[in-house]
Amino acid sequence: MGRYVIRRLIQAIPVLIGATFLIYWLCFSLPGDPVQALAGEKKADPLVAEMIRQKYHLNDPFLLQYWNYITGVFQGDLGESLTGRSVSEMISEAFPFTVNLAIVAFVIEAIIGVLAGVMAALRKGKFLDQLVLISTLFVISIPVFVTGFVLQLVLGVKLKNDYGIEIFSVSFNEEDGLRAYLLPAFVLASTSLAYVARLTRTSLMETMRADYVRTAVAKGLKRRRVIGRHALRNALIPIVTFLGADLGGLMGGAVITEKIFNIHGIGGLLAQAVYQKQGTIIVGVVTLLVMIYLVTTLLVDLLYAVLDPRIRYE
Amino acid sequence: MRGATQTKWLVAATAIALAATACSTSSKSSDKAASGGGTIAVQLGEPQHGLIPQNTAESEGAEVLNALFAGLVEYDNKTNEPKLRVAESIESPDSKVWTIKLKDGYTFHNGEKVTAQSFVDAWNWGANQDNAAEGLPFFAKIDGSADLAPGKDKKPTTDKLKGLTVVDDKTFTVALTAPFSQFKTMLGYNAFYPLPKAFFADKKTFEEAPIGNGPFQMDGKWEHNQQIKVKRYDNFPAADGKAKLQGVTFKIYDKLETAYNDLRADNIQATDKLPISAMGTVKGEFGDRYIYKPESGVGYIGFPIATNPATYGKPEIRKAISMAIDREAITKTIFSGTRVPADDFINPLIPGYRKGAMGDAAKYDPAKAKSIFDTAGGVPNNTLELGYNADGGHKEWIEAVANQLKKNLGVEVTLKPFEKFGKILDALGEKQYSGGFRMAWSMDYPSIENYLRPIFSKVAIENGSNYGGYVNEQFETLLDQADQAKSPEEGQKLYQQADDILVQDLPYIPVYTYMSSAAYSKKIKNFDTDAQGRMNLDEVELAG
């Protein structure tokens, strides 16, 4: 087990180096001038633009730029954005918001999703099952920005203005604590939640037909024990896989939700950096995301062994 | 057993992660807006750079600097004429050497007096290319600027502008390289704000919490992507008008829609930028707390005259295109009234604008357009190409223009979307694109000159926005004469003559001018915006 973890962590090093190199190269090959991208709709003054390019070594050949960057990284310096801010500072400002949002969303997604799926599976074809199927289809088919804006308007603005109830805030406010995350986290979780519910339903229904479940029932075990200890444990393996991969996705893919609710997290930082062709920010953020993916997939693999003791890592 | 321990580990790890992040978010609590009896919150976008006046060329940073600094002149909210503010007088006998005298009583927020030296130091810093300040081009007119900004791969030979001389604490003179009758108007731009000594001692700290000489001072540091808080500066001279509010929080938003929803729920009290999606409902919801007024921008269709003379070389062709565009329909239906049809190269806000100056050229007359177009011999292959940047909501109106040209002139029109505006500029610069293109201009200072030289002069091919490569010697001569005029008024007349030449030549076709829209909550009164679209925060008061 310990060996397996160490091997996996060592494997992560070439993945990280490869990823940074590839992304740095992609950013470099993007057409267009990052200094002009900063100037927006006005033409950057040629002299000022040139001075900025010299200051950030943008005129250097690619390999030299990458070398300077990567040696900086090994000294713990993620570089500077073209507006003169430290990239590690920008990431550490944005990261807590995204982590909190992702965790709240993940909890909502896992609990509601699995519960809804289990209930649907156990009442196959009945009203509750139909309700889960139709409501999840509904959620999947509506784009996130629509759900986001409608909920923001109804729960944030209308509820306060018309009834004086202020449970959900329109936009993110740090001092509101957990409350500020609820609505955006729900919106962020909604699509995955629907998938988790449907996946749980199918997976559980399948395992319920398995021989060992029939044996357990024949042994006279209580229904709750059969479902909880025997069926669900096995049924959870594909769901854990999905949830694990999704946690990484929640971190990086929250761009739209973060924008709607004005949460200044990693998603928005990345989107803006891509738009402005700011290589140092992009690589910094992506490296972090790659690391998160590596860790979550490792955790998922380890969880398999917990759920199914036949799976072992030596 | 193994399973159990692993689960415990996982739970513990999650708990630690949660606790760690929870700590970091609870540490920065701030008092709620409006609870202190005189503070409000307003909408802002994240400024791009550290808040140095000489390095800020974008609107969000300028909005904050406007609250923190007071310039030599400010602009009258109605006429947009420059009014003296920190300056007691700005005079020149020949429009070349200017004597600027300062009023008493202005201090920086750290108590330092605002002196002639504060301005001279700030301008010297901004004009030095080593500092790569975005406001650098604004100092190019001052004598000696070439020594501080000698160009690529060269080093400045000095760090002081030869043209700036401090006479005494309250007086300094500015010598320009050539006379410029509109110089006084320029001085309200944020690149000309003064800087305190503290800036030169520690620029990094200053960027995050600038020390200005304006009605508001920083209240803490700039909290990136969250908010910028300012509070009233009590030593601001009463003659200039102290701020009425105790404080203002600039809440930073990514999306205008979110800010608008916060305004509706009264979580913020004002915004000077409304999303297009609000245009249908804002009037009903905010009534007379909705402000709708002209803004300084002009939207054009431009022509690469120099690279594609076969298609766009003849002024008649450009005139025919202009007359085939139904400006009224575009501004009404596509922009739902957030733009108005242009009828001059000068924006209606600007002193010197003449209503209907473009005459026939801006009138929608498909029949006449067609006949001019045919008489001039049409265009090669009977096709035109129109380029636009796909990121700024331009697709719809460019498509409408294309359809109108197709219908009214009988030409084929192809559209070419560019990913963003910079890409059009790159393609034009490298002569890879030779079709028509959308273009826009918004002023730096409210002078008629700012709508002519930076866009249509010969020097603007290199350093400005003359992407078409338009050259007209007569136009150049008139600009020079206008610059040398002894008074701004005399200069204005000559600039208008230069404007007349553009109307003949139509290097670009002005299509619309922008309108700005703002709204504010019941909680405040006296809210207004200026020509640059900034809020007049020092005059805002709580209502009732």
PDB file of C-alpha atoms in Angstrom, chain A residues 78 85-99 264-266 269 285 288, chain B residues 21 24-25 28:
ATOM      1  CA  LEU A  78       5.779  31.316  -9.949  1.00  0.00           C
ATOM      2  CA  ARG A  85       1.447  41.079  -9.534  1.00  0.00           C
ATOM      3  CA  SER A  86       2.971  37.925  -8.133  1.00  0.00           C
ATOM      4  CA  VAL A  87       1.282  34.872  -9.612  1.00  0.00           C
ATOM      5  CA  SER A  88       1.552  32.828  -6.423  1.00  0.00           C
ATOM      6  CA  GLU A  89      -0.155  35.673  -4.584  1.00  0.00           C
ATOM      7  CA  MET A  90      -2.948  35.772  -7.164  1.00  0.00           C
ATOM      8  CA  ILE A  91      -3.442  32.024  -6.900  1.00  0.00           C
ATOM      9  CA  SER A  92      -3.402  31.967  -3.128  1.00  0.00           C
ATOM     10  CA  GLU A  93      -6.006  34.753  -3.081  1.00  0.00           C
ATOM     11  CA  ALA A  94      -8.313  32.930  -5.448  1.00  0.00           C
ATOM     12  CA  PHE A  95      -7.758  29.372  -4.283  1.00  0.00           C
ATOM     13  CA  PRO A  96      -9.618  29.363  -0.916  1.00  0.00           C
ATOM     14  CA  PHE A  97     -12.829  30.544  -2.581  1.00  0.00           C
ATOM     15  CA  THR A  98     -12.706  27.804  -5.171  1.00  0.00           C
ATOM     16  CA  VAL A  99     -11.840  25.120  -2.631  1.00  0.00           C
ATOM     17  CA  HIS A 264     -13.249  35.492  -7.645  1.00  0.00           C
ATOM     18  CA  GLY A 265     -11.776  32.020  -7.696  1.00  0.00           C
ATOM     19  CA  ILE A 266      -9.453  29.929  -9.797  1.00  0.00           C
ATOM     20  CA  LEU A 269      -8.493  33.740 -12.932  1.00  0.00           C
ATOM     21  CA  VAL A 285      -3.078  27.582 -12.268  1.00  0.00           C
ATOM     22  CA  LEU A 288      -2.176  23.330  -9.486  1.00  0.00           C
TER      23      LEU A 288
ATOM     24  CA  THR B  21     -10.006  27.391   4.071  1.00  0.00           C
ATOM     25  CA  SER B  24      -8.723  32.213   5.606  1.00  0.00           C
ATOM     26  CA  THR B  25     -12.147  33.470   4.660  1.00  0.00           C
ATOM     27  CA  LYS B  28     -11.235  39.577   6.466  1.00  0.00           C
TER      28      LYS B  28
END
